[in-house]
PDB file of C-alpha atoms and ligand atoms in Angstrom:
ATOM      1  CA  MET A 436      13.832 -14.074 -25.480  1.00  0.00           C
ATOM      2  CA  ALA A 437      17.310 -13.478 -26.938  1.00  0.00           C
ATOM      3  CA  ASP A 438      18.941 -10.151 -26.178  1.00  0.00           C
ATOM      4  CA  LEU A 439      18.187  -7.301 -28.566  1.00  0.00           C
ATOM      5  CA  ALA A 440      21.752  -7.058 -29.851  1.00  0.00           C
ATOM      6  CA  SER A 441      21.795 -10.672 -31.024  1.00  0.00           C
ATOM      7  CA  LEU A 442      18.327 -10.360 -32.556  1.00  0.00           C
ATOM      8  CA  ALA A 443      19.460  -7.216 -34.392  1.00  0.00           C
ATOM      9  CA  SER A 444      22.594  -8.926 -35.577  1.00  0.00           C
ATOM     10  CA  LEU A 445      20.582 -11.872 -36.955  1.00  0.00           C
ATOM     11  CA  ALA A 446      18.037  -9.528 -38.592  1.00  0.00           C
ATOM     12  CA  THR A 447      20.903  -7.589 -40.186  1.00  0.00           C
ATOM     13  CA  GLU A 448      22.575 -10.726 -41.496  1.00  0.00           C
ATOM     14  CA  ILE A 449      19.300 -11.996 -42.983  1.00  0.00           C
ATOM     15  CA  ALA A 450      18.408  -8.584 -44.480  1.00  0.00           C
ATOM     16  CA  ARG A 451      21.792  -8.436 -46.207  1.00  0.00           C
ATOM     17  CA  GLU A 452      21.376 -11.936 -47.656  1.00  0.00           C
ATOM     18  CA  ALA A 453      17.809 -11.196 -48.747  1.00  0.00           C
ATOM     19  CA  GLY A 454      18.832  -7.882 -50.306  1.00  0.00           C
ATOM     20  CA  ALA A 455      21.645  -9.530 -52.225  1.00  0.00           C
ATOM     21  CA  LEU A 456      19.192 -12.070 -53.645  1.00  0.00           C
ATOM     22  CA  ALA A 457      16.695  -9.343 -54.625  1.00  0.00           C
ATOM     23  CA  LYS A 458      19.416  -7.352 -56.335  1.00  0.00           C
ATOM     24  CA  ARG A 459      20.736 -10.407 -58.188  1.00  0.00           C
ATOM     25  CA  ARG A 460      17.255 -11.324 -59.406  1.00  0.00           C
ATOM     26  CA  ARG A 461      16.708  -7.726 -60.530  1.00  0.00           C
ATOM     27  CA  THR A 462      19.754  -7.875 -62.792  1.00  0.00           C
ATOM     28  CA  GLU A 463      18.435 -11.122 -64.289  1.00  0.00           C
ATOM     29  CA  GLY A 464      15.117  -9.437 -65.221  1.00  0.00           C
ATOM     30  CA  VAL A 465      11.863  -9.189 -63.313  1.00  0.00           C
ATOM     31  CA  ALA A 466       8.768 -11.305 -63.856  1.00  0.00           C
ATOM     32  CA  ILE A 467       5.440 -10.050 -62.511  1.00  0.00           C
ATOM     33  CA  ALA A 468       3.939 -13.072 -60.777  1.00  0.00           C
ATOM     34  CA  ALA A 469       0.484 -11.676 -59.952  1.00  0.00           C
ATOM     35  CA  THR A 470      -1.546  -8.603 -59.141  1.00  0.00           C
ATOM     36  CA  LYS A 471      -3.027  -8.188 -55.654  1.00  0.00           C
ATOM     37  CA  SER A 472      -5.479  -5.516 -54.451  1.00  0.00           C
ATOM     38  CA  SER A 473      -5.576  -3.784 -57.874  1.00  0.00           C
ATOM     39  CA  LEU A 474      -3.808  -3.942 -61.254  1.00  0.00           C
ATOM     40  CA  ALA A 475      -1.213  -1.485 -59.942  1.00  0.00           C
ATOM     41  CA  ASP A 476      -0.472  -3.640 -56.888  1.00  0.00           C
ATOM     42  CA  ILE A 477       1.991  -6.229 -58.160  1.00  0.00           C
ATOM     43  CA  VAL A 478       4.064  -9.051 -56.775  1.00  0.00           C
ATOM     44  CA  THR A 479       7.139 -10.396 -58.553  1.00  0.00           C
ATOM     45  CA  GLU A 480       8.684 -13.848 -58.431  1.00  0.00           C
ATOM     46  CA  ALA A 481      11.538 -12.207 -56.521  1.00  0.00           C
ATOM     47  CA  ASP A 482       9.209 -10.944 -53.743  1.00  0.00           C
ATOM     48  CA  ARG A 483       8.143 -14.538 -53.094  1.00  0.00           C
ATOM     49  CA  GLU A 484      11.600 -16.034 -53.369  1.00  0.00           C
ATOM     50  CA  VAL A 485      13.171 -13.419 -51.091  1.00  0.00           C
ATOM     51  CA  GLU A 486      10.430 -13.854 -48.489  1.00  0.00           C
ATOM     52  CA  GLU A 487      10.975 -17.613 -48.581  1.00  0.00           C
ATOM     53  CA  LEU A 488      14.685 -17.111 -47.966  1.00  0.00           C
ATOM     54  CA  ILE A 489      13.947 -14.873 -44.971  1.00  0.00           C
ATOM     55  CA  ARG A 490      11.292 -17.196 -43.581  1.00  0.00           C
ATOM     56  CA  SER A 491      13.471 -20.276 -43.818  1.00  0.00           C
ATOM     57  CA  ARG A 492      16.504 -18.528 -42.279  1.00  0.00           C
ATOM     58  CA  ILE A 493      14.383 -17.409 -39.309  1.00  0.00           C
ATOM     59  CA  ALA A 494      12.791 -20.852 -38.959  1.00  0.00           C
ATOM     60  CA  ALA A 495      16.226 -22.482 -38.911  1.00  0.00           C
ATOM     61  CA  GLU A 496      17.714 -20.073 -36.351  1.00  0.00           C
ATOM     62  CA  ARG A 497      14.671 -19.329 -34.187  1.00  0.00           C
ATOM     63  CA  PRO A 498      11.987 -21.967 -34.708  1.00  0.00           C
ATOM     64  CA  ASP A 499       9.792 -20.738 -31.834  1.00  0.00           C
ATOM     65  CA  ASP A 500       9.325 -17.190 -33.130  1.00  0.00           C
ATOM     66  CA  GLY A 501       6.233 -15.995 -34.997  1.00  0.00           C
ATOM     67  CA  PHE A 502       6.384 -14.747 -38.572  1.00  0.00           C
ATOM     68  CA  LEU A 503       4.236 -12.296 -40.535  1.00  0.00           C
ATOM     69  CA  GLY A 504       5.267 -11.657 -44.128  1.00  0.00           C
ATOM     70  CA  GLU A 505       3.696  -9.601 -46.893  1.00  0.00           C
ATOM     71  CA  GLU A 506       3.630 -12.451 -49.387  1.00  0.00           C
ATOM     72  CA  SER A 507       3.034 -15.524 -47.257  1.00  0.00           C
ATOM     73  CA  GLY A 508       1.105 -14.324 -44.215  1.00  0.00           C
ATOM     74  CA  THR A 509       1.424 -15.591 -40.678  1.00  0.00           C
ATOM     75  CA  THR A 510       2.880 -18.722 -39.215  1.00  0.00           C
ATOM     76  CA  ALA A 511       3.082 -19.968 -35.684  1.00  0.00           C
ATOM     77  CA  ALA A 512       2.706 -17.357 -32.994  1.00  0.00           C
ATOM     78  CA  GLY A 513       5.582 -16.853 -30.597  1.00  0.00           C
ATOM     79  CA  GLU A 514       6.828 -14.604 -27.833  1.00  0.00           C
ATOM     80  CA  ILE A 515       8.171 -12.362 -30.599  1.00  0.00           C
ATOM     81  CA  THR A 516       7.093 -12.006 -34.229  1.00  0.00           C
ATOM     82  CA  TRP A 517       9.226 -11.199 -37.258  1.00  0.00           C
ATOM     83  CA  VAL A 518       7.326  -8.768 -39.495  1.00  0.00           C
ATOM     84  CA  VAL A 519       8.806  -8.869 -42.966  1.00  0.00           C
ATOM     85  CA  ASP A 520       8.491  -7.048 -46.258  1.00  0.00           C
ATOM     86  CA  PRO A 521      10.894  -8.907 -48.567  1.00  0.00           C
ATOM     87  CA  ILE A 522      10.839  -6.111 -51.153  1.00  0.00           C
ATOM     88  CA  ASP A 523       9.268  -2.854 -50.046  1.00  0.00           C
ATOM     89  CA  GLY A 524       8.853  -0.716 -53.154  1.00  0.00           C
ATOM     90  CA  THR A 525       7.946  -3.520 -55.517  1.00  0.00           C
ATOM     91  CA  VAL A 526       6.694  -1.124 -58.206  1.00  0.00           C
ATOM     92  CA  ASN A 527      10.073   0.652 -58.148  1.00  0.00           C
ATOM     93  CA  TYR A 528      11.825  -2.717 -58.210  1.00  0.00           C
ATOM     94  CA  ALA A 529       9.877  -3.893 -61.225  1.00  0.00           C
ATOM     95  CA  ALA A 530      10.460  -0.583 -63.026  1.00  0.00           C
ATOM     96  CA  GLY A 531      14.211  -0.612 -62.371  1.00  0.00           C
ATOM     97  CA  ILE A 532      14.113   2.347 -59.943  1.00  0.00           C
ATOM     98  CA  PRO A 533      16.737   1.722 -57.232  1.00  0.00           C
ATOM     99  CA  GLN A 534      14.538   2.780 -54.318  1.00  0.00           C
ATOM    100  CA  TYR A 535      13.479  -0.453 -52.668  1.00  0.00           C
ATOM    101  CA  ALA A 536      14.399  -2.257 -49.475  1.00  0.00           C
ATOM    102  CA  VAL A 537      14.187  -5.370 -47.377  1.00  0.00           C
ATOM    103  CA  SER A 538      12.319  -4.438 -44.192  1.00  0.00           C
ATOM    104  CA  ILE A 539      12.529  -6.641 -41.095  1.00  0.00           C
ATOM    105  CA  GLY A 540      10.873  -5.673 -37.824  1.00  0.00           C
ATOM    106  CA  ILE A 541      10.765  -7.816 -34.700  1.00  0.00           C
ATOM    107  CA  VAL A 542       7.806  -7.090 -32.454  1.00  0.00           C
ATOM    108  CA  ALA A 543       6.937  -8.252 -28.971  1.00  0.00           C
ATOM    109  CA  GLY A 544       3.845 -10.447 -28.993  1.00  0.00           C
ATOM    110  CA  ASP A 545       2.022 -12.212 -31.767  1.00  0.00           C
ATOM    111  CA  THR A 546      -1.051 -10.178 -32.746  1.00  0.00           C
ATOM    112  CA  PRO A 547      -0.801  -7.278 -35.207  1.00  0.00           C
ATOM    113  CA  SER A 548      -2.121  -4.107 -33.598  1.00  0.00           C
ATOM    114  CA  PRO A 549      -1.268  -0.404 -33.807  1.00  0.00           C
ATOM    115  CA  ASP A 550       0.229  -0.421 -30.322  1.00  0.00           C
ATOM    116  CA  TRP A 551       2.586  -3.232 -31.205  1.00  0.00           C
ATOM    117  CA  GLU A 552       5.969  -2.751 -29.659  1.00  0.00           C
ATOM    118  CA  THR A 553       8.747  -3.093 -32.218  1.00  0.00           C
ATOM    119  CA  ILE A 554      11.974  -4.075 -30.482  1.00  0.00           C
ATOM    120  CA  VAL A 555      14.289  -4.418 -33.491  1.00  0.00           C
ATOM    121  CA  GLY A 556      14.083  -2.819 -36.941  1.00  0.00           C
ATOM    122  CA  VAL A 557      16.304  -3.220 -39.995  1.00  0.00           C
ATOM    123  CA  VAL A 558      15.788  -1.600 -43.406  1.00  0.00           C
ATOM    124  CA  PHE A 559      18.323  -2.442 -46.106  1.00  0.00           C
ATOM    125  CA  ASN A 560      18.555  -0.994 -49.620  1.00  0.00           C
ATOM    126  CA  PRO A 561      20.795  -3.430 -51.517  1.00  0.00           C
ATOM    127  CA  VAL A 562      21.390  -0.978 -54.361  1.00  0.00           C
ATOM    128  CA  THR A 563      22.881   1.811 -52.244  1.00  0.00           C
ATOM    129  CA  GLY A 564      24.174  -0.614 -49.604  1.00  0.00           C
ATOM    130  CA  GLU A 565      22.594   1.539 -46.879  1.00  0.00           C
ATOM    131  CA  LEU A 566      21.539  -0.416 -43.820  1.00  0.00           C
ATOM    132  CA  PHE A 567      19.361   1.356 -41.252  1.00  0.00           C
ATOM    133  CA  SER A 568      18.909  -0.380 -37.910  1.00  0.00           C
ATOM    134  CA  ALA A 569      17.466   0.238 -34.472  1.00  0.00           C
ATOM    135  CA  THR A 570      16.892  -1.583 -31.220  1.00  0.00           C
ATOM    136  CA  GLN A 571      14.414  -0.445 -28.608  1.00  0.00           C
ATOM    137  CA  GLY A 572      16.267   1.945 -26.282  1.00  0.00           C
ATOM    138  CA  GLY A 573      19.486   1.542 -28.283  1.00  0.00           C
ATOM    139  CA  GLY A 574      19.116   4.350 -30.825  1.00  0.00           C
ATOM    140  CA  ALA A 575      18.806   4.277 -34.609  1.00  0.00           C
ATOM    141  CA  TRP A 576      21.809   3.867 -36.869  1.00  0.00           C
ATOM    142  CA  LEU A 577      22.885   4.108 -40.487  1.00  0.00           C
ATOM    143  CA  GLY A 578      25.847   1.776 -40.452  1.00  0.00           C
ATOM    144  CA  ASP A 579      27.933   3.197 -37.592  1.00  0.00           C
ATOM    145  CA  ALA A 580      26.390   6.688 -37.645  1.00  0.00           C
ATOM    146  CA  LYS A 581      23.764   7.494 -35.010  1.00  0.00           C
ATOM    147  CA  LEU A 582      20.607   8.998 -36.467  1.00  0.00           C
ATOM    148  CA  HIS A 583      18.614  12.017 -35.335  1.00  0.00           C
ATOM    149  CA  VAL A 584      15.452  13.468 -36.817  1.00  0.00           C
ATOM    150  CA  ALA A 585      15.863  16.888 -38.427  1.00  0.00           C
ATOM    151  CA  ARG A 586      14.887  20.375 -37.258  1.00  0.00           C
ATOM    152  CA  VAL A 587      12.652  22.001 -39.859  1.00  0.00           C
ATOM    153  CA  GLY A 588      14.411  24.825 -41.701  1.00  0.00           C
ATOM    154  CA  GLU A 589      13.007  28.265 -42.549  1.00  0.00           C
ATOM    155  CA  ALA A 590      11.954  27.190 -46.035  1.00  0.00           C
ATOM    156  CA  GLY A 591       9.543  24.639 -44.568  1.00  0.00           C
ATOM    157  CA  ALA A 592       9.489  20.869 -44.207  1.00  0.00           C
ATOM    158  CA  LEU A 593      10.719  18.391 -46.781  1.00  0.00           C
ATOM    159  CA  LEU A 594       7.869  15.876 -46.756  1.00  0.00           C
ATOM    160  CA  ALA A 595       7.102  12.540 -48.359  1.00  0.00           C
ATOM    161  CA  THR A 596       3.866  10.673 -48.833  1.00  0.00           C
ATOM    162  CA  GLY A 597       2.410   7.764 -50.772  1.00  0.00           C
ATOM    163  CA  PHE A 598      -0.784   7.133 -52.722  1.00  0.00           C
ATOM    164  CA  GLY A 599      -2.955   4.053 -52.489  1.00  0.00           C
ATOM    165  CA  TYR A 600      -3.191   1.509 -55.292  1.00  0.00           C
ATOM    166  CA  ASN A 601      -7.001   1.752 -55.274  1.00  0.00           C
ATOM    167  CA  PRO A 602      -8.059   4.608 -57.605  1.00  0.00           C
ATOM    168  CA  ALA A 603     -11.092   5.283 -55.378  1.00  0.00           C
ATOM    169  CA  THR A 604      -8.714   6.497 -52.660  1.00  0.00           C
ATOM    170  CA  HIS A 605      -6.812   9.003 -54.792  1.00  0.00           C
ATOM    171  CA  ASP A 606      -9.060  12.034 -54.144  1.00  0.00           C
ATOM    172  CA  GLY A 607      -8.637  11.663 -50.391  1.00  0.00           C
ATOM    173  CA  ASP A 608      -4.877  11.220 -50.679  1.00  0.00           C
ATOM    174  CA  ILE A 609      -4.552  14.274 -52.914  1.00  0.00           C
ATOM    175  CA  ALA A 610      -6.648  16.318 -50.470  1.00  0.00           C
ATOM    176  CA  ALA A 611      -4.303  15.294 -47.640  1.00  0.00           C
ATOM    177  CA  ALA A 612      -1.294  16.288 -49.744  1.00  0.00           C
ATOM    178  CA  ALA A 613      -2.915  19.673 -50.450  1.00  0.00           C
ATOM    179  CA  ARG A 614      -3.453  20.245 -46.719  1.00  0.00           C
ATOM    180  CA  ALA A 615       0.178  19.347 -45.991  1.00  0.00           C
ATOM    181  CA  LEU A 616       1.753  21.491 -48.713  1.00  0.00           C
ATOM    182  CA  PRO A 617       1.566  24.775 -46.767  1.00  0.00           C
ATOM    183  CA  LEU A 618       3.922  23.175 -44.231  1.00  0.00           C
ATOM    184  CA  ALA A 619       6.303  22.032 -46.940  1.00  0.00           C
ATOM    185  CA  ARG A 620       9.232  23.255 -48.935  1.00  0.00           C
ATOM    186  CA  ASP A 621       8.530  20.266 -51.201  1.00  0.00           C
ATOM    187  CA  LEU A 622       6.775  16.908 -51.249  1.00  0.00           C
ATOM    188  CA  ARG A 623       8.281  13.591 -52.421  1.00  0.00           C
ATOM    189  CA  ARG A 624       6.613  10.314 -53.462  1.00  0.00           C
ATOM    190  CA  MET A 625       9.521   7.903 -53.574  1.00  0.00           C
ATOM    191  CA  GLY A 626       7.675   4.598 -53.457  1.00  0.00           C
ATOM    192  CA  ALA A 627       9.054   2.620 -50.521  1.00  0.00           C
ATOM    193  CA  ALA A 628       7.478   3.352 -47.141  1.00  0.00           C
ATOM    194  CA  SER A 629      10.224   1.670 -45.101  1.00  0.00           C
ATOM    195  CA  LEU A 630      12.825   3.943 -46.717  1.00  0.00           C
ATOM    196  CA  ASP A 631      10.596   7.015 -46.273  1.00  0.00           C
ATOM    197  CA  LEU A 632      10.525   6.244 -42.550  1.00  0.00           C
ATOM    198  CA  ALA A 633      14.260   5.537 -42.486  1.00  0.00           C
ATOM    199  CA  PHE A 634      14.856   8.894 -44.183  1.00  0.00           C
ATOM    200  CA  VAL A 635      12.786  10.682 -41.503  1.00  0.00           C
ATOM    201  CA  ALA A 636      14.967   8.956 -38.890  1.00  0.00           C
ATOM    202  CA  ALA A 637      18.093  10.053 -40.758  1.00  0.00           C
ATOM    203  CA  GLY A 638      16.915  13.676 -40.956  1.00  0.00           C
ATOM    204  CA  ARG A 639      16.818  13.567 -44.748  1.00  0.00           C
ATOM    205  CA  LEU A 640      13.067  14.113 -44.649  1.00  0.00           C
ATOM    206  CA  ASP A 641      11.265  16.218 -42.050  1.00  0.00           C
ATOM    207  CA  GLY A 642       8.048  14.257 -42.192  1.00  0.00           C
ATOM    208  CA  TYR A 643       6.104  11.482 -43.880  1.00  0.00           C
ATOM    209  CA  PHE A 644       2.434  10.556 -44.002  1.00  0.00           C
ATOM    210  CA  GLU A 645       0.498   7.878 -45.827  1.00  0.00           C
ATOM    211  CA  ARG A 646      -2.791   6.014 -45.580  1.00  0.00           C
ATOM    212  CA  GLY A 647      -2.938   2.282 -46.154  1.00  0.00           C
ATOM    213  CA  LEU A 648       0.394   1.023 -44.844  1.00  0.00           C
ATOM    214  CA  GLN A 649       0.485  -2.557 -43.636  1.00  0.00           C
ATOM    215  CA  PRO A 650       2.436  -3.753 -40.578  1.00  0.00           C
ATOM    216  CA  TRP A 651       5.323  -5.030 -42.729  1.00  0.00           C
ATOM    217  CA  ASP A 652       5.673  -1.568 -44.346  1.00  0.00           C
ATOM    218  CA  HIS A 653       6.117   0.297 -41.058  1.00  0.00           C
ATOM    219  CA  ALA A 654       7.203  -2.170 -38.330  1.00  0.00           C
ATOM    220  CA  ALA A 655      10.931  -1.565 -38.797  1.00  0.00           C
ATOM    221  CA  GLY A 656      10.721   2.052 -39.992  1.00  0.00           C
ATOM    222  CA  ALA A 657       8.580   3.260 -37.103  1.00  0.00           C
ATOM    223  CA  LEU A 658      11.164   2.045 -34.591  1.00  0.00           C
ATOM    224  CA  LEU A 659      13.903   3.822 -36.567  1.00  0.00           C
ATOM    225  CA  VAL A 660      11.989   7.104 -36.316  1.00  0.00           C
ATOM    226  CA  ARG A 661      11.231   6.757 -32.602  1.00  0.00           C
ATOM    227  CA  GLU A 662      14.791   5.785 -31.746  1.00  0.00           C
ATOM    228  CA  ALA A 663      16.031   8.812 -33.723  1.00  0.00           C
ATOM    229  CA  GLY A 664      13.953  11.098 -31.487  1.00  0.00           C
ATOM    230  CA  GLY A 665      10.880  11.329 -33.710  1.00  0.00           C
ATOM    231  CA  ILE A 666       7.191  10.630 -33.264  1.00  0.00           C
ATOM    232  CA  VAL A 667       5.073   8.098 -35.160  1.00  0.00           C
ATOM    233  CA  ARG A 668       1.288   8.096 -34.840  1.00  0.00           C
ATOM    234  CA  PHE A 669      -1.413   5.929 -36.334  1.00  0.00           C
ATOM    235  CA  ALA A 670      -5.067   6.881 -36.886  1.00  0.00           C
ATOM    236  CA  PRO A 671      -7.880   4.332 -37.065  1.00  0.00           C
ATOM    237  CA  ALA A 672      -8.920   3.024 -40.471  1.00  0.00           C
ATOM    238  CA  ASP A 673     -10.904   5.223 -42.885  1.00  0.00           C
ATOM    239  CA  GLU A 674     -13.889   4.113 -45.003  1.00  0.00           C
ATOM    240  CA  PHE A 675     -11.498   2.117 -47.220  1.00  0.00           C
ATOM    241  CA  GLY A 676      -9.988   0.339 -44.226  1.00  0.00           C
ATOM    242  CA  ARG A 677      -6.751   2.320 -44.451  1.00  0.00           C
ATOM    243  CA  THR A 678      -4.879   3.318 -41.306  1.00  0.00           C
ATOM    244  CA  LEU A 679      -3.028   6.647 -41.403  1.00  0.00           C
ATOM    245  CA  THR A 680       0.675   6.699 -40.502  1.00  0.00           C
ATOM    246  CA  VAL A 681       2.353  10.039 -39.689  1.00  0.00           C
ATOM    247  CA  ALA A 682       6.052  10.328 -38.778  1.00  0.00           C
ATOM    248  CA  SER A 683       8.237  13.369 -38.094  1.00  0.00           C
ATOM    249  CA  GLY A 684      10.372  15.128 -35.534  1.00  0.00           C
ATOM    250  CA  PRO A 685       8.582  16.476 -32.460  1.00  0.00           C
ATOM    251  CA  GLU A 686       8.201  20.087 -33.639  1.00  0.00           C
ATOM    252  CA  LEU A 687       6.283  19.127 -36.794  1.00  0.00           C
ATOM    253  CA  ALA A 688       4.279  16.297 -35.269  1.00  0.00           C
ATOM    254  CA  ASP A 689       1.040  18.097 -34.357  1.00  0.00           C
ATOM    255  CA  SER A 690       0.734  20.232 -37.479  1.00  0.00           C
ATOM    256  CA  LEU A 691       1.536  17.357 -39.836  1.00  0.00           C
ATOM    257  CA  TRP A 692      -0.865  15.067 -37.986  1.00  0.00           C
ATOM    258  CA  LYS A 693      -3.713  17.613 -38.335  1.00  0.00           C
ATOM    259  CA  ALA A 694      -2.966  18.204 -42.027  1.00  0.00           C
ATOM    260  CA  ALA A 695      -2.760  14.499 -42.876  1.00  0.00           C
ATOM    261  CA  LEU A 696      -5.829  13.564 -40.859  1.00  0.00           C
ATOM    262  CA  GLY A 697      -8.045  16.381 -42.232  1.00  0.00           C
TER     263      GLY A 697
HETATM  264  C1  IPD B1413       4.382  -0.209 -50.905  1.00  0.00           C
HETATM  265  C2  IPD B1413       5.403   0.880 -50.843  1.00  0.00           C
HETATM  266  C3  IPD B1413       4.785   2.184 -51.266  1.00  0.00           C
HETATM  267  C4  IPD B1413       3.590   2.543 -50.447  1.00  0.00           C
HETATM  268  C5  IPD B1413       2.589   1.404 -50.426  1.00  0.00           C
HETATM  269  C6  IPD B1413       3.232   0.101 -50.012  1.00  0.00           C
HETATM  270  P1  IPD B1413       5.167  -2.666 -51.497  1.00  0.00           P
HETATM  271  O1  IPD B1413       4.917  -1.437 -50.472  1.00  0.00           O
HETATM  272  O2  IPD B1413       5.914   1.003 -49.531  1.00  0.00           O
HETATM  273  O3  IPD B1413       5.681   3.264 -51.133  1.00  0.00           O
HETATM  274  O4  IPD B1413       2.993   3.686 -51.001  1.00  0.00           O
HETATM  275  O5  IPD B1413       1.594   1.752 -49.503  1.00  0.00           O
HETATM  276  O6  IPD B1413       2.287  -0.934 -50.106  1.00  0.00           O
HETATM  277  O7  IPD B1413       3.826  -3.091 -51.980  1.00  0.00           O
HETATM  278  O8  IPD B1413       6.014  -2.151 -52.579  1.00  0.00           O
HETATM  279  O9  IPD B1413       5.824  -3.672 -50.640  1.00  0.00           O
HETATM  280 CA1   CA B1414       6.498  -5.756 -50.623  1.00  0.00          CA
END
């Protein structure tokens, strides 16, 4: 296996290239290519093109590594696997809301599982130019600034969540939000899970919870949070097959976990 610093440097280089392509395509206009799990769950031509760029760059540089991407699935297992969301926040992207990111996680092993060990994580928003990165044991960074999760202030926690695309899941998600609100000074729904996690790592948010994330949504972001001193927990799937992800600093972890889990 290559050392973590060179893997992180390659992931960063690829994320920047991929982000530049996504941003360029956005200015040219966005075409919805298909819907996925529901009418609200869309994929654009850019999602596919950006994933293809990332996949081919990895294949050229590191042909023996595994790959798991949101749009094209898995290829060849390896000692490490690149877990990629080419555009996290596709609904924002399509609507022209500048809250989307390229998310690249590198995990040890080849089989997706909740106890996967992410060793490198990069989340890049090409609109703001912010690049969040972490290596296992090497801390989490926004550019050159080291990140630390926040301490919750007297007014309560600034939280974020997300709602599933399947309307049948909305009641449960709203109930979880209602249970979390007593902990909160306010609750955001910004629309890109990788950035929500990056913002917890950066101390901009105190906590984040959501059901239904996929490995490519959280692989990079979860490492950012842990390396910034935070805690990320996953609960087994609910009746809709949706795993719960909860991330925060240590002091909020138990109360937010209980509220989100119900
Ligand atoms: C979605 C975003 C959204 C979250 C969804 C994800 P996508 O990813 O991260 O914030 O609520 O669960 O699927 O589909 O835009 O890559
Ligand atoms: Ca996506």
